[in-house]
Short mmCIF file of C-alpha atoms in Angstrom, two decimals:
data_model
loop_
_atom_site.label_atom_id
_atom_site.label_comp_id
_atom_site.label_asym_id
_atom_site.label_seq_id
_atom_site.Cartn_x
_atom_site.Cartn_y
_atom_site.Cartn_z
CA MET A 6 -9.95 -97.05 -37.36
CA LYS A 7 -11.50 -99.81 -35.29
CA ASN A 8 -9.58 -102.64 -33.66
CA PHE A 9 -10.84 -106.21 -33.98
CA TYR A 10 -9.23 -108.68 -31.59
CA MET A 11 -9.72 -112.37 -32.43
CA ILE A 12 -8.37 -114.31 -29.47
CA GLY A 13 -8.13 -118.06 -29.72
CA GLY A 14 -6.82 -120.77 -27.47
CA THR A 15 -7.68 -124.20 -26.20
CA MET A 16 -10.37 -124.82 -23.59
CA GLY A 17 -9.44 -123.60 -20.12
CA ILE A 18 -6.46 -121.47 -21.14
CA GLY A 19 -8.10 -118.23 -20.01
CA LYS A 20 -9.63 -116.67 -23.13
CA THR A 21 -12.88 -115.52 -21.55
CA SER A 22 -11.26 -114.12 -18.42
CA THR A 23 -8.59 -112.34 -20.45
CA CYS A 24 -11.18 -110.83 -22.79
CA LYS A 25 -13.35 -109.61 -19.93
CA PHE A 26 -10.37 -107.72 -18.53
CA LEU A 27 -9.46 -106.46 -22.01
CA LYS A 28 -12.99 -105.15 -22.56
CA ASN A 29 -12.66 -103.03 -19.43
CA LYS A 30 -9.20 -101.74 -20.39
CA LEU A 31 -10.08 -100.60 -23.92
CA PRO A 32 -12.36 -97.64 -24.59
CA ASN A 33 -15.67 -98.13 -26.38
CA SER A 34 -15.32 -101.89 -26.46
CA VAL A 35 -17.63 -104.85 -26.86
CA PHE A 36 -16.91 -108.54 -26.23
CA LEU A 37 -18.40 -111.66 -27.80
CA ASP A 38 -17.44 -115.11 -26.57
CA GLY A 39 -18.12 -117.70 -29.28
CA ASP A 40 -19.08 -120.21 -26.58
CA TRP A 41 -22.16 -118.12 -25.76
CA CYS A 42 -23.52 -119.16 -29.15
CA TRP A 43 -23.18 -122.81 -28.08
CA ASP A 44 -24.95 -122.44 -24.71
CA MET A 45 -27.66 -124.99 -25.32
CA ASN A 46 -29.18 -127.98 -23.58
CA PRO A 47 -28.75 -130.60 -24.75
CA PHE A 48 -25.41 -129.64 -26.26
CA GLN A 49 -25.56 -130.84 -29.88
CA ILE A 50 -22.82 -130.66 -32.46
CA ASN A 51 -24.00 -131.46 -35.97
CA ASN A 52 -23.91 -129.74 -39.35
CA GLU A 53 -27.07 -127.76 -38.64
CA THR A 54 -25.95 -126.41 -35.24
CA LYS A 55 -22.40 -125.72 -36.48
CA SER A 56 -23.77 -123.69 -39.39
CA MET A 57 -26.18 -121.82 -37.13
CA VAL A 58 -23.45 -120.94 -34.61
CA MET A 59 -21.10 -119.66 -37.32
CA LYS A 60 -23.87 -117.54 -38.85
CA ASN A 61 -24.79 -116.10 -35.45
CA ILE A 62 -21.16 -115.28 -34.61
CA CYS A 63 -20.57 -113.57 -37.96
CA TYR A 64 -23.87 -111.70 -37.79
CA MET A 65 -23.08 -110.31 -34.34
CA LEU A 66 -19.48 -109.46 -35.19
CA ASN A 67 -20.54 -107.61 -38.36
CA ASN A 68 -23.08 -105.62 -36.35
CA PHE A 69 -20.44 -104.70 -33.77
CA LEU A 70 -18.03 -103.71 -36.53
CA LYS A 71 -20.66 -101.48 -38.17
CA CYS A 72 -21.79 -99.82 -34.94
CA SER A 73 -20.30 -96.35 -34.47
CA CYS A 74 -20.36 -96.78 -30.67
CA TYR A 75 -17.57 -99.38 -30.66
CA ASP A 76 -13.91 -98.79 -31.43
CA ASN A 77 -12.67 -102.12 -30.06
CA ILE A 78 -14.37 -105.42 -30.87
CA ILE A 79 -13.15 -108.43 -28.93
CA PHE A 80 -14.01 -111.99 -29.90
CA CYS A 81 -12.77 -115.23 -28.38
CA TRP A 82 -13.36 -118.84 -29.24
CA VAL A 83 -11.31 -122.03 -29.45
CA MET A 84 -10.46 -121.56 -33.18
CA HIS A 85 -7.93 -124.41 -33.32
CA LYS A 86 -7.97 -124.65 -37.13
CA GLN A 87 -7.00 -121.98 -39.64
CA GLU A 88 -10.17 -122.79 -41.59
CA ILE A 89 -12.30 -121.62 -38.66
CA ILE A 90 -10.50 -118.28 -38.51
CA ASN A 91 -10.63 -117.87 -42.29
CA SER A 92 -14.32 -118.71 -42.53
CA ILE A 93 -15.16 -116.04 -39.95
CA LEU A 94 -12.91 -113.41 -41.52
CA GLU A 95 -14.33 -114.06 -45.01
CA THR A 96 -17.80 -113.01 -43.87
CA LEU A 97 -16.82 -109.80 -42.06
CA ASP A 98 -16.57 -106.27 -43.37
CA LEU A 99 -13.03 -105.43 -42.28
CA SER A 100 -12.68 -102.14 -44.12
CA GLU A 101 -11.31 -99.50 -41.73
CA VAL A 102 -10.45 -102.23 -39.22
CA LYS A 103 -7.10 -103.20 -37.75
CA LEU A 104 -7.11 -106.95 -37.22
CA HIS A 105 -5.32 -108.53 -34.24
CA LEU A 106 -5.12 -112.34 -34.46
CA ILE A 107 -3.86 -113.78 -31.18
CA SER A 108 -3.66 -117.31 -29.80
CA LEU A 109 -3.15 -117.92 -26.10
CA VAL A 110 -0.78 -120.81 -25.39
CA CYS A 111 0.86 -122.19 -22.26
CA GLU A 112 2.83 -125.15 -20.98
CA ARG A 113 0.98 -128.44 -20.91
CA GLN A 114 1.24 -128.86 -17.12
CA THR A 115 -0.11 -125.36 -16.55
CA LEU A 116 -3.10 -126.12 -18.77
CA TYR A 117 -3.70 -129.40 -16.93
CA ASP A 118 -3.57 -127.63 -13.56
CA ARG A 119 -6.01 -124.94 -14.70
CA LEU A 120 -8.44 -127.50 -16.06
CA MET A 121 -8.25 -129.61 -12.88
CA SER A 122 -8.99 -126.48 -10.85
CA ASP A 123 -12.04 -125.83 -13.04
CA VAL A 124 -13.18 -129.45 -12.65
CA ALA A 125 -12.80 -129.22 -8.86
CA ALA A 126 -14.85 -126.01 -8.87
CA GLY A 127 -17.60 -127.67 -10.95
CA ILE A 128 -17.01 -125.35 -13.92
CA ARG A 129 -15.94 -128.10 -16.34
CA ASN A 130 -16.32 -131.84 -16.79
CA THR A 131 -13.25 -134.09 -16.78
CA ASP A 132 -13.79 -135.03 -20.45
CA VAL A 133 -12.49 -131.61 -21.53
CA ILE A 134 -9.00 -132.23 -20.11
CA PHE A 135 -7.76 -134.66 -22.75
CA ARG A 136 -9.40 -132.75 -25.60
CA SER A 137 -7.95 -129.42 -24.48
CA ILE A 138 -4.43 -130.79 -24.07
CA GLU A 139 -4.75 -132.48 -27.47
CA TYR A 140 -5.72 -129.14 -29.09
CA LEU A 141 -2.87 -127.14 -27.52
CA PRO A 142 -0.18 -127.87 -30.18
CA LEU A 143 -2.59 -126.93 -32.98
CA PHE A 144 -2.38 -123.24 -32.04
CA TYR A 145 1.33 -123.12 -32.86
CA LYS A 146 0.46 -123.90 -36.51
CA LEU A 147 -1.95 -120.99 -37.01
CA ASN A 148 -1.31 -117.65 -38.69
CA THR A 149 -1.71 -115.80 -35.38
CA ASP A 150 0.51 -114.09 -32.87
CA LEU A 151 1.20 -116.36 -29.91
CA LEU A 152 0.89 -115.10 -26.35
CA ASP A 153 2.34 -117.48 -23.76
CA VAL A 154 0.19 -117.22 -20.63
CA THR A 155 1.98 -119.92 -18.64
CA ASP A 156 3.01 -117.52 -15.88
CA VAL A 157 0.55 -114.75 -16.70
CA SER A 158 -2.81 -113.98 -15.09
CA PRO A 159 -5.78 -113.08 -17.30
CA GLU A 160 -5.46 -109.43 -16.27
CA GLN A 161 -1.76 -109.44 -17.14
CA ALA A 162 -2.57 -111.08 -20.49
CA ALA A 163 -5.13 -108.34 -21.18
CA ASN A 164 -2.49 -105.70 -20.42
CA LEU A 165 -0.04 -107.42 -22.76
CA ILE A 166 -2.62 -107.49 -25.56
CA ARG A 167 -3.61 -103.86 -25.00
CA ASN A 168 0.02 -102.67 -24.96
CA ASN A 169 1.58 -104.90 -27.62
CA TYR A 170 -1.00 -105.74 -30.28
#
């Protein structure tokens, strides 16, 4: 049986870093970051690009799930609404798959500090700070397991996911 890890969380919480560690801790694993499907210039959000991104994500995930080389499929994206999670899951062939739905959460101040560090390093723009903090409470309403990463490094979070989910 394959494992499919869907890991959500607000911007800057540590999804990508956690999943990179997790990929290296699980055998025969592959990792897709939903943000890679949005890596465009100029960045455009409209019905056409949203539809395209969802189709690309689902296409890639289905191919990973079907590939005999992978036992552990890891996917991360913001996924702040249950409808986003559901719309992805509805398109996937999850037969013979154990699903792990996880949302990373943390204290508001911790998130702010992480985002400010990213802004200072030139990784993010300041406009993401308010949006990310605004999204944080939405993850507590989802049908996912919550993993509090307030005092946890991405590598520690990956270990927690590997050992507990």
